CSV table of C-alpha atoms and ligand atoms in Angstrom, one decimal:
chain,number,residue,atom,x,y,z
A,237,MET,CA,-15.7,56.6,-137.3
A,238,LYS,CA,-18.7,54.4,-137.9
A,239,ARG,CA,-19.6,56.4,-141.0
A,240,LYS,CA,-16.0,55.9,-142.2
A,241,LEU,CA,-16.3,52.1,-141.8
A,242,LEU,CA,-19.5,52.2,-143.8
A,243,ALA,CA,-17.8,54.3,-146.5
A,244,ALA,CA,-14.9,51.9,-146.6
A,245,PHE,CA,-17.2,49.0,-147.0
A,246,LEU,CA,-19.1,50.7,-149.8
A,247,CYS,CA,-15.8,51.7,-151.5
A,248,ALA,CA,-14.5,48.1,-151.3
A,249,ALA,CA,-17.7,46.8,-152.8
A,250,MET,CA,-17.4,49.4,-155.6
A,251,VAL,CA,-13.8,48.4,-156.3
A,252,VAL,CA,-14.9,44.8,-156.7
A,253,THR,CA,-17.9,45.5,-158.9
A,254,MET,CA,-16.3,48.3,-161.0
A,255,GLY,CA,-12.8,46.7,-161.2
A,256,ALA,CA,-11.6,50.1,-160.2
A,257,ALA,CA,-9.3,51.0,-157.4
A,258,GLY,CA,-10.6,54.3,-156.3
A,259,CYS,CA,-11.4,54.1,-152.6
A,260,GLY,CA,-9.5,53.9,-149.4
A,261,GLY,CA,-9.0,50.4,-148.1
A,262,SER,CA,-8.2,48.7,-144.8
A,263,SER,CA,-4.8,47.3,-143.9
A,264,ASN,CA,-5.9,43.7,-144.3
A,265,GLU,CA,-6.9,44.4,-147.9
A,266,ALA,CA,-4.6,43.0,-150.6
A,267,SER,CA,-3.3,44.7,-153.7
A,268,THR,CA,-5.8,45.6,-156.3
A,269,ASP,CA,-4.4,43.4,-159.0
A,270,ASP,CA,-4.9,40.3,-157.0
A,271,THR,CA,-8.6,39.4,-157.7
A,272,ALA,CA,-8.9,36.5,-155.3
A,273,ALA,CA,-7.3,38.4,-152.5
A,274,GLU,CA,-9.5,41.4,-153.4
A,275,GLU,CA,-12.6,39.3,-153.2
A,276,SER,CA,-11.6,37.8,-149.9
A,277,ALA,CA,-10.8,41.3,-148.6
A,278,ALA,CA,-14.2,42.5,-149.8
A,279,GLU,CA,-15.8,39.6,-148.0
A,280,ASP,CA,-13.9,40.4,-144.8
A,281,THR,CA,-15.0,44.0,-145.2
A,282,THR,CA,-18.6,42.9,-145.8
A,283,ASP,CA,-18.5,40.8,-142.6
A,284,ALA,CA,-16.9,43.6,-140.7
A,285,ALA,CA,-19.5,46.0,-142.0
A,286,GLU,CA,-22.3,43.7,-141.1
A,287,GLU,CA,-20.9,43.2,-137.7
A,288,GLU,CA,-20.5,46.9,-137.3
A,289,SER,CA,-23.9,47.8,-138.7
A,290,GLY,CA,-25.7,47.8,-135.3
A,291,ASP,CA,-22.9,50.0,-133.9
A,292,ASP,CA,-23.0,52.2,-137.0
A,293,ALA,CA,-26.6,53.0,-136.3
A,294,ALA,CA,-25.9,53.8,-132.7
A,295,ALA,CA,-22.9,56.0,-133.6
A,296,GLU,CA,-24.9,57.8,-136.3
A,297,GLU,CA,-27.5,58.5,-133.8
A,298,SER,CA,-24.9,59.8,-131.2
A,299,ASP,CA,-23.2,62.1,-133.8
A,300,GLY,CA,-26.5,63.1,-135.4
A,301,GLY,CA,-25.2,61.8,-138.8
A,302,VAL,CA,-22.5,64.4,-138.9
A,303,ILE,CA,-19.8,63.7,-141.5
A,304,THR,CA,-16.3,64.7,-140.4
A,305,VAL,CA,-14.1,66.1,-143.2
A,306,GLY,CA,-10.4,67.1,-142.8
A,307,PHE,CA,-9.1,69.5,-145.4
A,308,SER,CA,-5.4,70.1,-145.9
A,309,GLN,CA,-5.2,73.4,-147.8
A,310,VAL,CA,-2.1,74.6,-149.6
A,311,GLY,CA,-2.0,78.0,-147.9
A,312,ALA,CA,-3.4,81.5,-148.5
A,313,GLU,CA,-1.0,82.6,-151.2
A,314,SER,CA,-3.5,84.1,-153.6
A,315,ASP,CA,-7.0,85.6,-154.0
A,316,TRP,CA,-7.9,82.3,-155.8
A,317,ARG,CA,-6.8,80.3,-152.8
A,318,THR,CA,-8.9,82.5,-150.5
A,319,ALA,CA,-11.9,81.9,-152.7
A,320,ASN,CA,-11.2,78.2,-152.7
A,321,SER,CA,-11.0,78.0,-148.9
A,322,GLU,CA,-14.2,80.0,-148.5
A,323,SER,CA,-16.0,77.7,-151.0
A,324,MET,CA,-14.9,74.7,-148.9
A,325,LYS,CA,-15.8,76.2,-145.6
A,326,ASN,CA,-19.2,77.4,-146.8
A,327,THR,CA,-20.0,74.0,-148.2
A,328,PHE,CA,-18.8,71.8,-145.3
A,329,SER,CA,-20.5,73.8,-142.7
A,330,GLU,CA,-22.1,72.7,-139.5
A,331,GLU,CA,-25.6,73.5,-140.8
A,332,ASN,CA,-24.9,71.3,-143.8
A,333,GLY,CA,-24.2,68.4,-141.5
A,334,TYR,CA,-20.4,68.5,-141.4
A,335,LYS,CA,-17.7,68.8,-138.9
A,336,PHE,CA,-15.0,70.5,-140.9
A,337,ILE,CA,-11.3,70.5,-139.9
A,338,PHE,CA,-9.4,73.0,-141.9
A,339,ASP,CA,-5.6,73.1,-142.0
A,340,ASP,CA,-3.6,75.8,-143.7
A,341,ALA,CA,-0.2,74.3,-144.7
A,342,GLN,CA,1.5,77.7,-145.5
A,343,GLN,CA,2.7,76.3,-148.8
A,344,LYS,CA,4.7,73.6,-147.1
A,345,GLN,CA,4.3,69.9,-148.0
A,346,GLU,CA,5.6,68.8,-144.7
A,347,ASN,CA,2.8,70.6,-143.0
A,348,GLN,CA,0.3,68.9,-145.3
A,349,ILE,CA,1.7,65.5,-144.4
A,350,THR,CA,1.4,66.3,-140.7
A,351,ALA,CA,-2.2,67.5,-141.2
A,352,ILE,CA,-3.1,64.2,-143.0
A,353,ARG,CA,-1.6,62.2,-140.2
A,354,ASN,CA,-3.6,64.2,-137.7
A,355,PHE,CA,-6.8,63.6,-139.7
A,356,VAL,CA,-6.0,59.8,-139.7
A,357,GLN,CA,-5.5,60.0,-135.9
A,358,GLN,CA,-8.7,61.9,-135.5
A,359,ASP,CA,-10.4,59.2,-137.6
A,360,VAL,CA,-12.2,61.6,-139.9
A,361,ASP,CA,-14.7,60.2,-142.4
A,362,TYR,CA,-13.1,61.9,-145.5
A,363,ILE,CA,-9.8,63.6,-146.2
A,364,LEU,CA,-9.7,66.4,-148.8
A,365,LEU,CA,-6.2,67.4,-150.0
A,366,ALA,CA,-5.2,70.4,-152.1
A,367,PRO,CA,-1.6,69.3,-152.7
A,368,VAL,CA,1.1,72.0,-152.9
A,369,THR,CA,3.2,69.9,-155.4
A,370,GLU,CA,2.5,66.7,-157.3
A,371,THR,CA,5.1,64.3,-155.9
A,372,GLY,CA,5.9,63.0,-152.4
A,373,TRP,CA,2.5,61.7,-151.4
A,374,ASP,CA,2.7,57.9,-151.6
A,375,THR,CA,3.6,57.2,-148.0
A,376,VAL,CA,1.0,59.4,-146.3
A,377,LEU,CA,-1.7,58.5,-148.7
A,378,GLN,CA,-1.0,54.8,-148.1
A,379,GLU,CA,-1.4,55.5,-144.4
A,380,ALA,CA,-4.8,57.1,-145.0
A,381,LYS,CA,-5.8,54.2,-147.2
A,382,ASP,CA,-4.7,51.7,-144.6
A,383,ALA,CA,-6.9,53.5,-142.1
A,384,GLY,CA,-9.9,53.1,-144.5
A,385,ILE,CA,-10.3,56.9,-145.1
A,386,PRO,CA,-11.2,57.9,-148.6
A,387,VAL,CA,-9.1,60.8,-149.9
A,388,ILE,CA,-10.4,63.3,-152.5
A,389,ILE,CA,-7.7,65.4,-154.2
A,390,VAL,CA,-8.8,69.0,-154.9
A,391,ASP,CA,-7.4,71.5,-157.3
A,392,ARG,CA,-3.8,70.3,-158.1
A,393,MET,CA,-3.0,66.7,-158.8
A,394,VAL,CA,-0.8,64.1,-157.1
A,395,ASP,CA,1.7,62.0,-159.0
A,396,VAL,CA,1.6,58.6,-157.1
A,397,SER,CA,2.8,55.1,-158.1
A,398,ASP,CA,-0.6,53.6,-157.3
A,399,ASP,CA,-3.8,55.5,-158.2
A,400,SER,CA,-5.8,53.6,-155.6
A,401,LEU,CA,-4.1,55.7,-153.0
A,402,TYR,CA,-6.8,58.3,-153.6
A,403,THR,CA,-10.5,58.0,-154.3
A,404,ALA,CA,-11.0,60.8,-156.8
A,405,TRP,CA,-9.7,64.2,-158.0
A,406,VAL,CA,-11.5,67.4,-158.9
A,407,GLY,CA,-9.9,70.5,-160.4
A,408,THR,CA,-9.1,72.4,-163.6
A,409,ASN,CA,-6.7,71.6,-166.4
A,410,PRO,CA,-3.7,73.9,-166.2
A,411,LEU,CA,-2.1,72.5,-169.4
A,412,LEU,CA,-5.3,73.4,-171.3
A,413,GLU,CA,-5.2,76.8,-169.6
A,414,GLY,CA,-1.6,77.3,-170.8
A,415,ARG,CA,-2.5,76.3,-174.3
A,416,LYS,CA,-5.4,78.7,-174.4
A,417,ALA,CA,-3.1,81.5,-173.3
A,418,GLY,CA,-0.5,80.5,-176.0
A,419,GLU,CA,-3.0,80.4,-178.8
A,420,TRP,CA,-4.6,83.6,-177.7
A,421,LEU,CA,-1.2,85.3,-177.7
A,422,LYS,CA,-0.4,83.9,-181.2
A,423,ALA,CA,-3.7,85.3,-182.6
A,424,TYR,CA,-3.2,88.7,-180.8
A,425,ALA,CA,0.3,89.1,-182.0
A,426,GLU,CA,-0.8,88.4,-185.6
A,427,ALA,CA,-3.6,90.9,-185.3
A,428,HIS,CA,-1.2,93.5,-184.1
A,429,ASN,CA,1.7,92.6,-186.4
A,430,ILE,CA,4.0,91.9,-183.4
A,431,GLU,CA,6.8,90.0,-185.0
A,432,GLU,CA,9.1,89.3,-182.1
A,433,LEU,CA,8.0,88.0,-178.8
A,434,ASN,CA,10.5,88.2,-175.9
A,435,ILE,CA,8.7,86.6,-172.9
A,436,ALA,CA,9.4,86.6,-169.2
A,437,ASP,CA,7.6,83.6,-167.6
A,438,ILE,CA,6.9,84.2,-163.9
A,439,GLN,CA,6.1,80.7,-162.9
A,440,GLY,CA,3.9,79.4,-160.1
A,441,THR,CA,5.1,77.1,-157.3
A,442,ILE,CA,7.6,74.8,-159.0
A,443,GLY,CA,6.3,71.2,-159.2
A,444,SER,CA,2.6,72.2,-158.7
A,445,THR,CA,0.2,71.0,-161.4
A,446,ALA,CA,-0.8,74.7,-162.1
A,447,GLN,CA,2.9,75.6,-162.7
A,448,ILE,CA,3.7,72.4,-164.7
A,449,GLY,CA,0.7,72.8,-167.0
A,450,ARG,CA,0.9,76.5,-167.6
A,451,THR,CA,4.6,76.5,-168.2
A,452,GLN,CA,4.3,73.6,-170.6
A,453,GLY,CA,1.5,75.4,-172.5
A,454,LEU,CA,3.8,78.4,-173.0
A,455,GLU,CA,6.8,76.4,-173.9
A,456,GLU,CA,4.8,74.4,-176.5
A,457,ALA,CA,3.6,77.7,-178.1
A,458,ALA,CA,7.0,79.3,-178.0
A,459,GLU,CA,8.6,76.3,-179.8
A,460,LYS,CA,5.8,76.1,-182.4
A,461,TYR,CA,5.7,79.8,-183.2
A,462,GLY,CA,9.4,80.7,-182.7
A,463,TRP,CA,9.0,82.9,-179.6
A,464,ASN,CA,11.8,83.7,-177.3
A,465,ILE,CA,11.3,82.8,-173.6
A,466,VAL,CA,14.0,85.1,-172.2
A,467,VAL,CA,13.6,84.1,-168.5
A,468,GLN,CA,11.7,81.7,-166.3
A,469,GLN,CA,11.6,82.2,-162.6
A,470,THR,CA,9.1,81.3,-159.9
A,471,GLY,CA,6.9,83.9,-158.3
A,472,GLU,CA,5.4,81.2,-156.0
A,473,PHE,CA,1.9,82.4,-156.9
A,474,THR,CA,2.2,85.4,-154.6
A,475,GLN,CA,2.0,89.1,-155.3
A,476,ALA,CA,5.1,89.9,-153.2
A,477,LYS,CA,7.3,87.4,-155.0
A,478,GLY,CA,5.8,88.3,-158.4
A,479,GLN,CA,6.9,91.9,-157.8
A,480,GLU,CA,10.3,90.9,-156.5
A,481,VAL,CA,11.0,88.6,-159.5
A,482,MET,CA,9.8,91.2,-162.0
A,483,GLU,CA,12.0,93.9,-160.4
A,484,SER,CA,15.0,91.7,-160.8
A,485,ILE,CA,14.1,90.7,-164.4
A,486,LEU,CA,13.7,94.4,-165.4
A,487,LYS,CA,17.3,95.0,-164.1
A,488,GLN,CA,18.7,92.1,-166.2
A,489,TYR,CA,16.7,92.4,-169.5
A,490,ASP,CA,15.6,95.3,-171.6
A,491,ASN,CA,13.9,93.5,-174.4
A,492,ILE,CA,10.9,91.9,-172.6
A,493,ASN,CA,7.6,92.6,-174.4
A,494,VAL,CA,5.4,89.9,-172.9
A,495,VAL,CA,5.1,88.9,-169.2
A,496,TYR,CA,3.4,85.6,-168.7
A,497,CYS,CA,2.3,85.4,-165.1
A,498,GLU,CA,1.0,82.1,-163.9
A,499,ASN,CA,-1.6,83.6,-161.7
A,500,ASP,CA,-3.3,86.9,-161.0
A,501,ASN,CA,-1.4,87.8,-157.8
A,502,GLU,CA,1.9,87.4,-159.6
A,503,ALA,CA,0.5,89.7,-162.3
A,504,PHE,CA,-0.5,92.4,-159.8
A,505,GLY,CA,3.1,92.3,-158.3
A,506,ALA,CA,4.7,92.3,-161.8
A,507,ILE,CA,2.6,95.2,-163.0
A,508,ASP,CA,3.6,97.2,-159.9
A,509,ALA,CA,7.2,96.5,-160.6
A,510,ILE,CA,6.9,97.4,-164.3
A,511,GLU,CA,5.1,100.7,-163.6
A,512,ALA,CA,7.5,101.6,-160.8
A,513,SER,CA,10.4,101.2,-163.3
A,514,GLY,CA,8.8,103.8,-165.6
A,515,LYS,CA,7.6,101.3,-168.2
A,516,THR,CA,4.0,100.7,-169.2
A,517,VAL,CA,1.7,97.8,-169.6
A,518,GLY,CA,-1.3,97.3,-171.9
A,519,PRO,CA,-2.2,97.2,-175.6
A,520,ASP,CA,-0.3,100.5,-176.3
A,521,GLY,CA,2.4,100.0,-173.6
A,522,ASP,CA,5.8,98.4,-173.5
A,523,MET,CA,4.6,95.0,-172.3
A,524,LEU,CA,1.6,92.8,-172.5
A,525,VAL,CA,0.8,90.9,-169.3
A,526,ILE,CA,-1.0,87.6,-169.5
A,527,SER,CA,-2.4,85.9,-166.4
A,528,PHE,CA,-4.5,83.1,-165.0
A,529,ASP,CA,-7.3,82.7,-162.5
A,530,SER,CA,-9.7,85.5,-163.6
A,531,THR,CA,-10.5,86.8,-160.1
A,532,ASN,CA,-12.5,90.0,-159.7
A,533,ALA,CA,-9.3,92.0,-159.3
A,534,GLY,CA,-7.7,90.2,-162.3
A,535,LEU,CA,-10.7,91.0,-164.5
A,536,THR,CA,-10.7,94.6,-163.4
A,537,ASP,CA,-7.1,94.8,-164.7
A,538,VAL,CA,-8.2,93.1,-167.9
A,539,LEU,CA,-10.9,95.8,-168.4
A,540,SER,CA,-8.2,98.5,-168.1
A,541,GLY,CA,-5.8,96.5,-170.3
A,542,LYS,CA,-3.1,96.1,-167.7
A,543,ILE,CA,-3.7,92.4,-168.0
A,544,ILE,CA,-4.3,91.7,-171.7
A,545,CYS,CA,-5.6,88.2,-171.4
A,546,ASP,CA,-6.7,86.2,-168.3
A,547,VAL,CA,-7.4,82.5,-168.5
A,548,GLU,CA,-9.9,81.3,-166.0
A,549,CYS,CA,-9.2,78.7,-163.3
A,550,ASN,CA,-12.3,78.2,-161.2
A,551,PRO,CA,-11.7,77.9,-157.4
A,552,LEU,CA,-15.2,77.0,-156.3
A,553,HIS,CA,-14.6,73.3,-155.6
A,554,GLY,CA,-16.6,73.0,-152.3
A,555,PRO,CA,-19.9,71.9,-153.9
A,556,ARG,CA,-18.0,69.7,-156.3
A,557,ALA,CA,-16.1,67.9,-153.5
A,558,GLU,CA,-19.4,67.6,-151.6
A,559,GLU,CA,-21.1,66.0,-154.6
A,560,LEU,CA,-18.5,63.3,-154.7
A,561,ILE,CA,-18.8,62.6,-150.9
A,562,LYS,CA,-22.6,62.5,-151.2
A,563,LYS,CA,-22.3,59.9,-154.0
A,564,LEU,CA,-19.8,57.8,-152.0
A,565,GLU,CA,-22.2,58.0,-149.0
A,566,ALA,CA,-25.0,56.7,-151.2
A,567,GLY,CA,-22.8,53.9,-152.5
A,568,GLU,CA,-22.8,55.4,-156.0
A,569,GLU,CA,-20.0,55.2,-158.6
A,570,ILE,CA,-17.9,58.3,-159.0
A,571,GLU,CA,-15.5,59.4,-161.7
A,572,LYS,CA,-11.9,59.2,-160.8
A,573,GLU,CA,-11.0,62.5,-162.6
A,574,ASN,CA,-13.4,65.4,-162.5
A,575,TYR,CA,-12.3,68.2,-164.8
A,576,VAL,CA,-13.7,71.7,-164.4
A,577,ASP,CA,-13.5,74.0,-167.5
A,578,GLY,CA,-12.9,77.7,-167.6
A,579,GLU,CA,-13.3,80.7,-169.9
A,580,ILE,CA,-10.8,82.9,-171.7
A,581,PHE,CA,-11.2,86.6,-170.8
A,582,ALA,CA,-9.5,89.4,-172.8
A,583,HIS,CA,-9.2,93.1,-173.2
A,584,GLY,CA,-10.9,94.1,-176.4
A,585,THR,CA,-12.2,91.9,-179.2
A,586,ASP,CA,-9.1,91.3,-181.3
A,587,VAL,CA,-9.3,87.5,-180.8
A,588,GLU,CA,-12.8,86.0,-180.9
A,589,SER,CA,-11.8,82.4,-180.2
A,590,VAL,CA,-8.9,80.0,-180.2
A,591,THR,CA,-8.8,76.4,-181.3
A,592,ILE,CA,-6.9,73.7,-179.5
A,593,GLU,CA,-6.8,70.1,-180.7
A,594,GLY,CA,-10.0,70.6,-182.8
A,595,THR,CA,-12.0,72.3,-180.1
A,596,GLU,CA,-12.9,76.0,-180.4
A,597,TYR,CA,-12.9,78.0,-177.2
A,598,PRO,CA,-14.6,81.4,-177.3
A,599,VAL,CA,-12.9,84.5,-175.9
A,600,THR,CA,-15.0,86.8,-173.7
A,601,GLU,CA,-14.4,90.5,-173.8
A,602,VAL,CA,-14.3,91.9,-170.2
A,603,THR,CA,-16.9,94.5,-169.4
A,604,GLU,CA,-18.2,96.0,-166.2
A,605,ASP,CA,-21.0,93.5,-166.3
A,606,VAL,CA,-18.5,90.6,-166.5
A,607,ILE,CA,-16.7,91.9,-163.5
A,608,ALA,CA,-19.9,92.5,-161.6
A,609,GLU,CA,-20.7,88.8,-161.9
A,610,ARG,CA,-17.4,87.7,-160.5
A,611,ALA,CA,-17.8,87.3,-156.7
A,612,TYR,CA,-14.2,86.5,-155.8
B,890,LIG,O1,-3.6,75.6,-158.2
B,890,LIG,C1,-4.3,76.7,-158.5
B,890,LIG,C2,-3.5,77.9,-158.4
B,890,LIG,O2,-3.0,78.1,-157.1
B,890,LIG,C3,-4.1,79.2,-158.8
B,890,LIG,O3,-3.9,79.6,-160.1
B,890,LIG,C4,-3.3,80.2,-158.0
B,890,LIG,O4,-3.8,81.4,-157.9
B,890,LIG,C5,-3.2,79.4,-156.7
B,890,LIG,O5,-2.4,79.9,-155.8
């Protein structure tokens, strides 16, 4: 609690000096576009912080300087998600000086909202949120802001009317990931004289940043290059749903030659369904499977060619979120948006690089050595 008051004070000071609106505030703070009110709120906060400083020291002593972090996690839908949860748990450990409250929302936004309200009630120092979808967060984030608790968004983004409702975001760029996959497919199709592409898009959780970006990347490429997106259906980022959706697609369409899965677990399920139907995947098979995440199991399928291209989405956000918290604790400025880049992994060397908006991205051929380096 005392640490949270200090953080709120530091954040308020940063908002005034930086002219940014990135930190949680207290209920007596005015809107960020009212400078006079902001200054007076900052003064109030300063006074409060000064008054509290003696108590802060006592509280810090009593809790040993432990920082309490509440993390609302989407769920456990994929290998990527498991690696992400592990990264957060390992980082915000007791031995690193944290009390970590982990909540698995089982892919339900209402569970995440409840978790955030519980964190507010528990008066945590920081809230970390990996949001299941982008919209629907304004009210609960306002509650956290009113309680003076900084919120750091992890992985997917939130779409809120007021960006000051969260302090910072860290994650990857799914639109760029989708564009990388699209350009890779274009170059691969050219190299193999594949003239007609009939694509099944097994989408992620509808409304999540990862789905929105990856779907858009594919749609842009399809429009640009005249490909046919035959069907789009959500596989909810899970293996079971990926398999179920692919089974149903195979019953309805007989012309699919590319399956664009928006994560590795969907790809595993889709491959099972395709093989069970008697069809084959791979460079010499009936269908090419494209995927995202580049987990160890995903890259293993790239080596065999079952997945032909896998665009990386890095899940190891624990240390990145901690770095932001440490800077806030030290009263340092932090970036509002913190992008993490990823590689493109492929079977074979047909495509050496792709260029997107003037930037060239190399393609890494998957080998046993590449897989050995992938811990998750
Ligand atoms: O938001 C990141 C996505 O969510 C990953 O691609 C996927 O595996 C996870 O479930």
